Amino acid sequence: MAELGIRAREKTYSDLDFAFKRNPVTDAISIKRDTEAVKQSIVNILSTNRGERPFLPDFGANIQSYLFENFDGITASLVEEQIRVAIANYEPRVRILDIQITAVPDRNAMRIFMEFEILSPQSEVTSVEFVVERLR
């Protein structure tokens, strides 16, 4: 097909922007594409507790439940396992390369850094970092 000048269609990921900002040109809700769409999805999965979603009781990583535990190596490995299971179940577009979990005891929070590969023809390696903390 390439010899005929027909270009193979590249895989493109897209999701609605959860900020629900309007596109200034089309006046429609903005769309996140490729890397940004996948990052948004990962943060959404990891920020959701199990039981929060109606009709999807197992959705989410449930890592906020570990905020009040004594943070040690065992807790970090339990959180990492929760993250790996949730991403394997709900985000098939990525392969996890590294997860680093750091306690932030002053804020009763934990900082999560995750490096992953987006499974697409470009095979891009990227990362996401965010803090999980108790809402007041």
N, CA, C and O atoms as a GROMACS GRO file, in nm:
protein
  544
    1MET      N    1   0.080  -0.120   0.000
    1MET     CA    2   0.000   0.000   0.000
    1MET      C    3   0.085   0.127   0.000
    1MET      O    4   0.049   0.227  -0.062
    2ALA      N    5   0.197   0.121   0.071
    2ALA     CA    6   0.284   0.239   0.078
    2ALA      C    7   0.337   0.275  -0.060
    2ALA      O    8   0.364   0.392  -0.089
    3GLU      N    9   0.353   0.174  -0.145
    3GLU     CA   10   0.404   0.202  -0.279
    3GLU      C   11   0.303   0.280  -0.362
    3GLU      O   12   0.341   0.353  -0.454
    4LEU      N   13   0.176   0.265  -0.331
    4LEU     CA   14   0.072   0.335  -0.406
    4LEU      C   15   0.050   0.477  -0.356
    4LEU      O   16  -0.035   0.549  -0.408
    5GLY      N   17   0.125   0.516  -0.255
    5GLY     CA   18   0.110   0.652  -0.203
    5GLY      C   19   0.000   0.662  -0.099
    5GLY      O   20  -0.035   0.772  -0.057
    6ILE      N   21  -0.054   0.549  -0.057
    6ILE     CA   22  -0.157   0.551   0.046
    6ILE      C   23  -0.087   0.539   0.180
    6ILE      O   24  -0.015   0.442   0.206
    7ARG      N   25  -0.108   0.635   0.265
    7ARG     CA   26  -0.043   0.637   0.395
    7ARG      C   27  -0.128   0.560   0.495
    7ARG      O   28  -0.249   0.580   0.503
    8ALA      N   29  -0.064   0.472   0.570
    8ALA     CA   30  -0.136   0.395   0.672
    8ALA      C   31  -0.187   0.491   0.779
    8ALA      O   32  -0.117   0.584   0.820
    9ARG      N   33  -0.308   0.468   0.823
    9ARG     CA   34  -0.369   0.554   0.924
    9ARG      C   35  -0.300   0.531   1.058
    9ARG      O   36  -0.289   0.418   1.105
   10GLU      N   37  -0.253   0.640   1.118
   10GLU     CA   38  -0.187   0.630   1.248
   10GLU      C   39  -0.292   0.626   1.357
   10GLU      O   40  -0.398   0.687   1.347
   11LYS      N   41  -0.260   0.551   1.461
   11LYS     CA   42  -0.351   0.538   1.574
   11LYS      C   43  -0.350   0.668   1.653
   11LYS      O   44  -0.244   0.714   1.694
   12THR      N   45  -0.465   0.727   1.676
   12THR     CA   46  -0.477   0.851   1.751
   12THR      C   47  -0.573   0.828   1.867
   12THR      O   48  -0.684   0.777   1.848
   13TYR      N   49  -0.530   0.865   1.986
   13TYR     CA   50  -0.616   0.855   2.104
   13TYR      C   51  -0.674   0.991   2.132
   13TYR      O   52  -0.605   1.093   2.120
   14SER      N   53  -0.802   0.995   2.168
   14SER     CA   54  -0.864   1.122   2.202
   14SER      C   55  -0.970   1.102   2.308
   14SER      O   56  -1.039   1.000   2.311
   15ASP      N   57  -0.981   1.201   2.396
   15ASP     CA   58  -1.081   1.202   2.503
   15ASP      C   59  -1.127   1.346   2.523
   15ASP      O   60  -1.058   1.440   2.484
   16LEU      N   61  -1.244   1.361   2.582
   16LEU     CA   62  -1.289   1.495   2.617
   16LEU      C   63  -1.197   1.553   2.724
   16LEU      O   64  -1.147   1.481   2.810
   17ASP      N   65  -1.175   1.683   2.717
   17ASP     CA   66  -1.097   1.752   2.819
   17ASP      C   67  -1.186   1.768   2.941
   17ASP      O   68  -1.291   1.831   2.933
   18PHE      N   69  -1.144   1.711   3.055
   18PHE     CA   70  -1.227   1.716   3.175
   18PHE      C   71  -1.240   1.856   3.234
   18PHE      O   72  -1.321   1.877   3.324
   19ALA      N   73  -1.161   1.951   3.186
   19ALA     CA   74  -1.176   2.089   3.230
   19ALA      C   75  -1.298   2.153   3.164
   19ALA      O   76  -1.344   2.260   3.206
   20PHE      N   77  -1.350   2.089   3.059
   20PHE     CA   78  -1.466   2.136   2.983
   20PHE      C   79  -1.450   2.279   2.933
   20PHE      O   80  -1.545   2.358   2.936
   21LYS      N   81  -1.330   2.311   2.888
   21LYS     CA   82  -1.306   2.441   2.827
   21LYS      C   83  -1.357   2.437   2.684
   21LYS      O   84  -1.358   2.332   2.619
   22ARG      N   85  -1.398   2.551   2.636
   22ARG     CA   86  -1.445   2.560   2.498
   22ARG      C   87  -1.331   2.586   2.402
   22ARG      O   88  -1.238   2.661   2.432
   23ASN      N   89  -1.339   2.524   2.288
   23ASN     CA   90  -1.244   2.550   2.182
   23ASN      C   91  -1.280   2.686   2.124
   23ASN      O   92  -1.395   2.706   2.083
   24PRO      N   93  -1.187   2.782   2.119
   24PRO     CA   94  -1.220   2.916   2.073
   24PRO      C   95  -1.261   2.922   1.925
   24PRO      O   96  -1.331   3.014   1.884
   25VAL      N   97  -1.219   2.825   1.847
   25VAL     CA   98  -1.251   2.826   1.704
   25VAL      C   99  -1.387   2.763   1.677
   25VAL      O  100  -1.470   2.821   1.606
   26THR      N  101  -1.409   2.644   1.734
   26THR     CA  102  -1.533   2.570   1.704
   26THR      C  103  -1.642   2.593   1.806
   26THR      O  104  -1.757   2.558   1.780
   27ASP      N  105  -1.611   2.649   1.922
   27ASP     CA  106  -1.703   2.672   2.032
   27ASP      C  107  -1.755   2.540   2.090
   27ASP      O  108  -1.856   2.539   2.161
   28ALA      N  109  -1.687   2.430   2.062
   28ALA     CA  110  -1.722   2.300   2.118
   28ALA      C  111  -1.629   2.271   2.236
   28ALA      O  112  -1.530   2.342   2.257
   29ILE      N  113  -1.660   2.168   2.311
   29ILE     CA  114  -1.574   2.128   2.421
   29ILE      C  115  -1.441   2.080   2.364
   29ILE      O  116  -1.438   2.005   2.266
   30SER      N  117  -1.332   2.123   2.426
   30SER     CA  118  -1.199   2.085   2.378
   30SER      C  119  -1.176   1.936   2.393
   30SER      O  120  -1.236   1.870   2.477
   31ILE      N  121  -1.088   1.885   2.310
   31ILE     CA  122  -1.053   1.743   2.311
   31ILE      C  123  -0.904   1.730   2.336
   31ILE      O  124  -0.823   1.802   2.277
   32LYS      N  125  -0.868   1.637   2.425
   32LYS     CA  126  -0.727   1.606   2.446
   32LYS      C  127  -0.692   1.489   2.355
   32LYS      O  128  -0.772   1.398   2.337
   33ARG      N  129  -0.573   1.494   2.298
   33ARG     CA  130  -0.532   1.391   2.204
   33ARG      C  131  -0.402   1.326   2.247
   33ARG      O  132  -0.320   1.386   2.317
   34ASP      N  133  -0.385   1.204   2.206
   34ASP     CA  134  -0.264   1.124   2.223
   34ASP      C  135  -0.211   1.128   2.367
   34ASP      O  136  -0.281   1.084   2.458
   35THR      N  137  -0.091   1.178   2.388
   35THR     CA  138  -0.026   1.173   2.519
   35THR      C  139  -0.110   1.239   2.628
   35THR      O  140  -0.125   1.183   2.736
   36GLU      N  141  -0.163   1.356   2.600
   36GLU     CA  142  -0.242   1.427   2.701
   36GLU      C  143  -0.370   1.352   2.737
   36GLU      O  144  -0.412   1.355   2.852
   37ALA      N  145  -0.432   1.286   2.641
   37ALA     CA  146  -0.552   1.207   2.666
   37ALA      C  147  -0.521   1.089   2.757
   37ALA      O  148  -0.597   1.059   2.849
   38VAL      N  149  -0.410   1.022   2.732
   38VAL     CA  150  -0.372   0.907   2.813
   38VAL      C  151  -0.335   0.951   2.955
   38VAL      O  152  -0.374   0.886   3.051
   39LYS      N  153  -0.260   1.061   2.968
   39LYS     CA  154  -0.225   1.112   3.100
   39LYS      C  155  -0.350   1.147   3.181
   39LYS      O  156  -0.360   1.113   3.298
   40GLN      N  157  -0.444   1.214   3.118
   40GLN     CA  158  -0.568   1.251   3.185
   40GLN      C  159  -0.642   1.126   3.232
   40GLN      O  160  -0.696   1.124   3.343
   41SER      N  161  -0.645   1.023   3.150
   41SER     CA  162  -0.712   0.899   3.186
   41SER      C  163  -0.645   0.832   3.306
   41SER      O  164  -0.714   0.783   3.395
   42ILE      N  165  -0.513   0.830   3.308
   42ILE     CA  166  -0.440   0.768   3.418
   42ILE      C  167  -0.467   0.841   3.550
   42ILE      O  168  -0.495   0.778   3.652
   43VAL      N  169  -0.460   0.973   3.547
   43VAL     CA  170  -0.487   1.051   3.668
   43VAL      C  171  -0.630   1.028   3.714
   43VAL      O  172  -0.656   1.019   3.834
   44ASN      N  173  -0.724   1.018   3.621
   44ASN     CA  174  -0.864   0.993   3.654
   44ASN      C  175  -0.879   0.857   3.723
   44ASN      O  176  -0.949   0.846   3.824
   45ILE      N  177  -0.816   0.755   3.669
   45ILE     CA  178  -0.825   0.621   3.728
   45ILE      C  179  -0.764   0.621   3.868
   45ILE      O  180  -0.824   0.566   3.961
   46LEU      N  181  -0.647   0.682   3.883
   46LEU     CA  182  -0.578   0.679   4.012
   46LEU      C  183  -0.643   0.769   4.116
   46LEU      O  184  -0.623   0.748   4.236
   47SER      N  185  -0.719   0.867   4.074
   47SER     CA  186  -0.786   0.958   4.167
   47SER      C  187  -0.922   0.907   4.213
   47SER      O  188  -0.982   0.964   4.304
   48THR      N  189  -0.969   0.802   4.153
   48THR     CA  190  -1.102   0.751   4.182
   48THR      C  191  -1.094   0.637   4.283
   48THR      O  192  -1.012   0.547   4.271
   49ASN      N  193  -1.181   0.643   4.382
   49ASN     CA  194  -1.194   0.535   4.480
   49ASN      C  195  -1.295   0.433   4.429
   49ASN      O  196  -1.388   0.467   4.357
   50ARG      N  197  -1.276   0.309   4.466
   50ARG     CA  198  -1.373   0.207   4.428
   50ARG      C  199  -1.507   0.239   4.492
   50ARG      O  200  -1.513   0.280   4.608
   51GLY      N  201  -1.613   0.219   4.417
   51GLY     CA  202  -1.747   0.246   4.466
   51GLY      C  203  -1.796   0.386   4.436
   51GLY      O  204  -1.914   0.415   4.458
   52GLU      N  205  -1.710   0.474   4.386
   52GLU     CA  206  -1.750   0.612   4.353
   52GLU      C  207  -1.836   0.618   4.228
   52GLU      O  208  -1.922   0.705   4.218
   53ARG      N  209  -1.813   0.530   4.133
   53ARG     CA  210  -1.882   0.534   4.005
   53ARG      C  211  -2.005   0.444   4.007
   53ARG      O  212  -1.993   0.324   4.030
   54PRO      N  213  -2.123   0.500   3.984
   54PRO     CA  214  -2.240   0.414   3.972
   54PRO      C  215  -2.223   0.318   3.855
   54PRO      O  216  -2.173   0.356   3.749
   55PHE      N  217  -2.264   0.196   3.874
   55PHE     CA  218  -2.261   0.091   3.772
   55PHE      C  219  -2.120   0.042   3.740
   55PHE      O  220  -2.106  -0.049   3.659
   56LEU      N  221  -2.016   0.100   3.799
   56LEU     CA  222  -1.878   0.053   3.784
   56LEU      C  223  -1.813   0.048   3.923
   56LEU      O  224  -1.720   0.125   3.949
   57PRO      N  225  -1.859  -0.039   4.011
   57PRO     CA  226  -1.810  -0.036   4.149
   57PRO      C  227  -1.662  -0.071   4.165
   57PRO      O  228  -1.602  -0.034   4.265
   58ASP      N  229  -1.602  -0.141   4.070
   58ASP     CA  230  -1.461  -0.178   4.081
   58ASP      C  231  -1.367  -0.080   4.013
   58ASP      O  232  -1.246  -0.099   4.017
   59PHE      N  233  -1.420   0.026   3.951
   59PHE     CA  234  -1.336   0.123   3.881
   59PHE      C  235  -1.255   0.203   3.981
   59PHE      O  236  -1.306   0.241   4.086
   60GLY      N  237  -1.129   0.227   3.949
   60GLY     CA  238  -1.042   0.311   4.031
   60GLY      C  239  -0.934   0.231   4.099
   60GLY      O  240  -0.936   0.108   4.101
   61ALA      N  241  -0.838   0.303   4.155
   61ALA     CA  242  -0.724   0.240   4.220
   61ALA      C  243  -0.740   0.233   4.372
   61ALA      O  244  -0.671   0.156   4.438
   62ASN      N  245  -0.829   0.313   4.428
   62ASN     CA  246  -0.858   0.312   4.571
   62ASN      C  247  -0.736   0.343   4.656
   62ASN      O  248  -0.721   0.290   4.766
   63ILE      N  249  -0.648   0.430   4.607
   63ILE     CA  250  -0.525   0.458   4.682
   63ILE      C  251  -0.545   0.560   4.793
   63ILE      O  252  -0.460   0.573   4.881
   64GLN      N  253  -0.657   0.632   4.791
   64GLN     CA  254  -0.682   0.727   4.899
   64GLN      C  255  -0.706   0.655   5.031
   64GLN      O  256  -0.690   0.714   5.138
   65SER      N  257  -0.743   0.528   5.025
   65SER     CA  258  -0.766   0.452   5.147
   65SER      C  259  -0.637   0.428   5.225
   65SER      O  260  -0.642   0.390   5.342
   66TYR      N  261  -0.521   0.448   5.162
   66TYR     CA  262  -0.392   0.428   5.227
   66TYR      C  263  -0.336   0.555   5.290
   66TYR      O  264  -0.228   0.552   5.348
   67LEU      N  265  -0.407   0.665   5.278
   67LEU     CA  266  -0.354   0.793   5.329
   67LEU      C  267  -0.337   0.793   5.481
   67LEU      O  268  -0.251   0.864   5.532
   68PHE      N  269  -0.417   0.716   5.552
   68PHE     CA  270  -0.411   0.719   5.698
   68PHE      C  271  -0.334   0.601   5.757
   68PHE      O  272  -0.334   0.580   5.878
   69GLU      N  273  -0.268   0.525   5.671
   69GLU     CA  274  -0.183   0.415   5.715
   69GLU      C  275  -0.045   0.468   5.748
   69GLU      O  276  -0.004   0.572   5.698
   70ASN      N  277   0.027   0.396   5.834
   70ASN     CA  278   0.168   0.429   5.856
   70ASN      C  279   0.241   0.399   5.727
   70ASN      O  280   0.237   0.286   5.678
   71PHE      N  281   0.308   0.498   5.672
   71PHE     CA  282   0.371   0.482   5.542
   71PHE      C  283   0.508   0.419   5.558
   71PHE      O  284   0.600   0.479   5.614
   72ASP      N  285   0.521   0.297   5.508
   72ASP     CA  286   0.649   0.227   5.509
   72ASP      C  287   0.661   0.151   5.377
   72ASP      O  288   0.580   0.171   5.286
   73GLY      N  289   0.759   0.065   5.367
   73GLY     CA  290   0.782  -0.009   5.243
   73GLY      C  291   0.665  -0.098   5.205
   73GLY      O  292   0.635  -0.114   5.087
   74ILE      N  293   0.599  -0.156   5.305
   74ILE     CA  294   0.485  -0.244   5.277
   74ILE      C  295   0.369  -0.164   5.221
   74ILE      O  296   0.307  -0.205   5.123
   75THR      N  297   0.341  -0.050   5.282
   75THR     CA  298   0.232   0.035   5.232
   75THR      C  299   0.261   0.082   5.090
   75THR      O  300   0.172   0.082   5.005
   76ALA      N  301   0.385   0.121   5.064
   76ALA     CA  302   0.423   0.165   4.930
   76ALA      C  303   0.404   0.054   4.828
   76ALA      O  304   0.356   0.078   4.717
   77SER      N  305   0.441  -0.069   4.864
   77SER     CA  306   0.423  -0.180   4.769
   77SER      C  307   0.276  -0.214   4.750
   77SER      O  308   0.237  -0.255   4.640
   78LEU      N  309   0.193  -0.200   4.853
   78LEU     CA  310   0.048  -0.222   4.838
   78LEU      C  311  -0.013  -0.117   4.744
   78LEU      O  312  -0.096  -0.150   4.659
   79VAL      N  313   0.027   0.008   4.762
   79VAL     CA  314  -0.023   0.115   4.674
   79VAL      C  315   0.023   0.090   4.531
   79VAL      O  316  -0.056   0.105   4.438
   80GLU      N  317   0.149   0.052   4.514
   80GLU     CA  318   0.200   0.024   4.380
   80GLU      C  319   0.121  -0.090   4.314
   80GLU      O  320   0.090  -0.083   4.195
   81GLU      N  321   0.090  -0.192   4.390
   81GLU     CA  322   0.012  -0.305   4.335
   81GLU      C  323  -0.129  -0.260   4.295
   81GLU      O  324  -0.180  -0.302   4.191
   82GLN      N  325  -0.191  -0.175   4.377
   82GLN     CA  326  -0.324  -0.121   4.344
   82GLN      C  327  -0.318  -0.043   4.213
   82GLN      O  328  -0.407  -0.054   4.129
   83ILE      N  329  -0.213   0.036   4.196
   83ILE     CA  330  -0.196   0.116   4.075
   83ILE      C  331  -0.179   0.024   3.954
   83ILE      O  332  -0.243   0.044   3.851
   84ARG      N  333  -0.093  -0.075   3.966
   84ARG     CA  334  -0.068  -0.167   3.854
   84ARG      C  335  -0.195  -0.242   3.813
   84ARG      O  336  -0.221  -0.258   3.694
   85VAL      N  337  -0.273  -0.287   3.909
   85VAL     CA  338  -0.397  -0.360   3.878
   85VAL      C  339  -0.497  -0.267   3.811
   85VAL      O  340  -0.559  -0.305   3.712
   86ALA      N  341  -0.514  -0.147   3.865
   86ALA     CA  342  -0.612  -0.053   3.807
   86ALA      C  343  -0.575  -0.014   3.665
   86ALA      O  344  -0.661  -0.008   3.577
   87ILE      N  345  -0.447   0.014   3.642
   87ILE     CA  346  -0.403   0.053   3.506
   87ILE      C  347  -0.417  -0.066   3.412
   87ILE      O  348  -0.459  -0.048   3.297
   88ALA      N  349  -0.382  -0.186   3.457
   88ALA     CA  350  -0.397  -0.304   3.371
   88ALA      C  351  -0.543  -0.328   3.334
   88ALA      O  352  -0.573  -0.372   3.223
   89ASN      N  353  -0.635  -0.301   3.427
   89ASN     CA  354  -0.777  -0.325   3.402
   89ASN      C  355  -0.845  -0.216   3.319
   89ASN      O  356  -0.933  -0.246   3.239
   90TYR      N  357  -0.804  -0.090   3.338
   90TYR     CA  358  -0.880   0.020   3.280
   90TYR      C  359  -0.804   0.109   3.182
   90TYR      O  360  -0.864   0.200   3.126
   91GLU      N  361  -0.677   0.086   3.161
   91GLU     CA  362  -0.603   0.167   3.064
   91GLU      C  363  -0.514   0.077   2.978
   91GLU      O  364  -0.394   0.065   3.004
   92PRO      N  365  -0.573   0.015   2.875
   92PRO     CA  366  -0.496  -0.078   2.791
   92PRO      C  367  -0.399  -0.008   2.695
   92PRO      O  368  -0.325  -0.076   2.624
   93ARG      N  369  -0.399   0.124   2.693
   93ARG     CA  370  -0.314   0.197   2.599
   93ARG      C  371  -0.172   0.215   2.649
   93ARG      O  372  -0.089   0.271   2.577
   94VAL      N  373  -0.141   0.169   2.772
   94VAL     CA  374  -0.008   0.192   2.828
   94VAL      C  375   0.054   0.065   2.884
   94VAL      O  376  -0.013  -0.034   2.913
   95ARG      N  377   0.186   0.073   2.898
   95ARG     CA  378   0.264  -0.030   2.967
   95ARG      C  379   0.348   0.043   3.071
   95ARG      O  380   0.427   0.130   3.037
   96ILE      N  381   0.330   0.009   3.198
   96ILE     CA  382   0.399   0.077   3.307
   96ILE      C  383   0.546   0.037   3.308
   96ILE      O  384   0.580  -0.081   3.300
   97LEU      N  385   0.633   0.138   3.317
   97LEU     CA  386   0.776   0.114   3.325
   97LEU      C  387   0.828   0.131   3.468
   97LEU      O  388   0.913   0.054   3.512
   98ASP      N  389   0.778   0.232   3.540
   98ASP     CA  390   0.828   0.259   3.674
   98ASP      C  391   0.721   0.333   3.755
   98ASP      O  392   0.649   0.417   3.702
   99ILE      N  393   0.713   0.299   3.883
   99ILE     CA  394   0.625   0.370   3.976
   99ILE      C  395   0.707   0.405   4.099
   99ILE      O  396   0.774   0.319   4.156
  100GLN      N  397   0.702   0.532   4.139
  100GLN     CA  398   0.770   0.576   4.261
  100GLN      C  399   0.668   0.644   4.350
  100GLN      O  400   0.596   0.734   4.307
  101ILE      N  401   0.661   0.599   4.475
  101ILE     CA  402   0.564   0.652   4.571
  101ILE      C  403   0.642   0.709   4.688
  101ILE      O  404   0.724   0.641   4.749
  102THR      N  405   0.615   0.835   4.720
  102THR     CA  406   0.686   0.905   4.827
  102THR      C  407   0.584   0.960   4.924
  102THR      O  408   0.485   1.021   4.884
  103ALA      N  409   0.608   0.941   5.052
  103ALA     CA  410   0.519   0.996   5.155
  103ALA      C  411   0.542   1.145   5.169
  103ALA      O  412   0.654   1.193   5.159
  104VAL      N  413   0.433   1.218   5.193
  104VAL     CA  414   0.439   1.360   5.227
  104VAL      C  415   0.367   1.372   5.362
  104VAL      O  416   0.251   1.414   5.367
  105PRO      N  417   0.436   1.335   5.471
  105PRO     CA  418   0.368   1.324   5.601
  105PRO      C  419   0.313   1.456   5.655
  105PRO      O  420   0.215   1.455   5.729
  106ASP      N  421   0.374   1.569   5.620
  106ASP     CA  422   0.325   1.699   5.670
  106ASP      C  423   0.184   1.728   5.620
  106ASP      O  424   0.107   1.796   5.688
  107ARG      N  425   0.151   1.678   5.502
  107ARG     CA  426   0.019   1.704   5.442
  107ARG      C  427  -0.070   1.581   5.444
  107ARG      O  428  -0.180   1.583   5.388
  108ASN      N  429  -0.024   1.473   5.510
  108ASN     CA  430  -0.096   1.347   5.510
  108ASN      C  431  -0.130   1.307   5.367
  108ASN      O  432  -0.246   1.282   5.333
  109ALA      N  433  -0.026   1.303   5.284
  109ALA     CA  434  -0.044   1.280   5.141
  109ALA      C  435   0.067   1.189   5.089
  109ALA      O  436   0.162   1.157   5.161
  110MET      N  437   0.054   1.149   4.964
  110MET     CA  438   0.161   1.076   4.898
  110MET      C  439   0.177   1.127   4.756
  110MET      O  440   0.080   1.159   4.688
  111ARG      N  441   0.302   1.134   4.714
  111ARG     CA  442   0.336   1.180   4.579
  111ARG      C  443   0.361   1.055   4.494
  111ARG      O  444   0.437   0.967   4.533
  112ILE      N  445   0.296   1.050   4.380
  112ILE     CA  446   0.309   0.936   4.291
  112ILE      C  447   0.369   0.982   4.159
  112ILE      O  448   0.319   1.076   4.096
  113PHE      N  449   0.475   0.916   4.120
  113PHE     CA  450   0.539   0.939   3.991
  113PHE      C  451   0.531   0.808   3.914
  113PHE      O  452   0.572   0.704   3.963
  114MET      N  453   0.478   0.815   3.793
  114MET     CA  454   0.464   0.695   3.712
  114MET      C  455   0.517   0.721   3.573
  114MET      O  456   0.476   0.815   3.506
  115GLU      N  457   0.609   0.636   3.529
  115GLU     CA  458   0.662   0.644   3.394
  115GLU      C  459   0.601   0.528   3.315
  115GLU      O  460   0.595   0.415   3.364
  116PHE      N  461   0.557   0.557   3.194
  116PHE     CA  462   0.490   0.454   3.115
  116PHE      C  463   0.516   0.475   2.967
  116PHE      O  464   0.557   0.582   2.923
  117GLU      N  465   0.491   0.370   2.892
  117GLU     CA  466   0.504   0.373   2.747
  117GLU      C  467   0.364   0.368   2.688
  117GLU      O  468   0.284   0.281   2.723
  118ILE      N  469   0.336   0.460   2.598
  118ILE     CA  470   0.207   0.460   2.528
  118ILE      C  471   0.217   0.362   2.412
  118ILE      O  472   0.304   0.375   2.326
  119LEU      N  473   0.128   0.266   2.410
  119LEU     CA  474   0.131   0.162   2.308
  119LEU      C  475   0.067   0.213   2.179
  119LEU      O  476  -0.054   0.202   2.159
  120SER      N  477   0.149   0.268   2.095
  120SER     CA  478   0.106   0.321   1.966
  120SER      C  479   0.221   0.302   1.870
  120SER      O  480   0.330   0.263   1.912
  121PRO      N  481   0.201   0.330   1.741
  121PRO     CA  482   0.312   0.315   1.646
  121PRO      C  483   0.435   0.400   1.681
  121PRO      O  484   0.547   0.362   1.649
  122GLN      N  485   0.414   0.514   1.748
  122GLN     CA  486   0.526   0.600   1.786
  122GLN      C  487   0.595   0.549   1.912
  122GLN      O  488   0.711   0.582   1.936
  123SER      N  489   0.525   0.469   1.994
  123SER     CA  490   0.580   0.408   2.116
  123SER      C  491   0.648   0.512   2.204
  123SER      O  492   0.768   0.501   2.231
  124GLU      N  493   0.575   0.611   2.248
  124GLU     CA  494   0.629   0.722   2.326
  124GLU      C  495   0.637   0.687   2.474
  124GLU      O  496   0.543   0.630   2.530
  125VAL      N  497   0.749   0.722   2.537
  125VAL     CA  498   0.765   0.705   2.681
  125VAL      C  499   0.743   0.841   2.746
  125VAL      O  500   0.803   0.940   2.706
  126THR      N  501   0.655   0.844   2.845
  126THR     CA  502   0.624   0.969   2.913
  126THR      C  503   0.596   0.940   3.060
  126THR      O  504   0.603   0.824   3.103
  127SER      N  505   0.564   1.042   3.136
  127SER     CA  506   0.539   1.022   3.278
  127SER      C  507   0.429   1.116   3.327
  127SER      O  508   0.394   1.214   3.261
  128VAL      N  509   0.376   1.081   3.443
  128VAL     CA  510   0.278   1.166   3.509
  128VAL      C  511   0.312   1.166   3.657
  128VAL      O  512   0.353   1.065   3.714
  129GLU      N  513   0.296   1.283   3.720
  129GLU     CA  514   0.324   1.297   3.863
  129GLU      C  515   0.211   1.376   3.926
  129GLU      O  516   0.168   1.479   3.872
  130PHE      N  517   0.163   1.328   4.040
  130PHE     CA  518   0.058   1.400   4.109
  130PHE      C  519   0.059   1.361   4.256
  130PHE      O  520   0.124   1.264   4.295
  131VAL      N  521  -0.014   1.437   4.335
  131VAL     CA  522  -0.020   1.416   4.480
  131VAL      C  523  -0.161   1.370   4.515
  131VAL      O  524  -0.260   1.430   4.472
  132VAL      N  525  -0.168   1.266   4.593
  132VAL     CA  526  -0.296   1.218   4.647
  132VAL      C  527  -0.302   1.264   4.791
  132VAL      O  528  -0.215   1.230   4.872
  133GLU      N  529  -0.405   1.342   4.822
  133GLU     CA  530  -0.417   1.391   4.960
  133GLU      C  531  -0.562   1.393   5.002
  133GLU      O  532  -0.654   1.386   4.920
  134ARG      N  533  -0.579   1.402   5.131
  134ARG     CA  534  -0.712   1.406   5.189
  134ARG      C  535  -0.779   1.539   5.159
  134ARG      O  536  -0.717   1.644   5.172
  135LEU      N  537  -0.906   1.534   5.119
  135LEU     CA  538  -0.981   1.658   5.098
  135LEU      C  539  -1.033   1.707   5.232
  135LEU      O  540  -1.077   1.628   5.315
  136ARG      N  541  -1.028   1.836   5.251
  136ARG     CA  542  -1.075   1.892   5.378
  136ARG      C  543  -1.211   1.951   5.364
  136ARG      O  544  -1.266   2.003   5.461
   0.00000   0.00000   0.00000
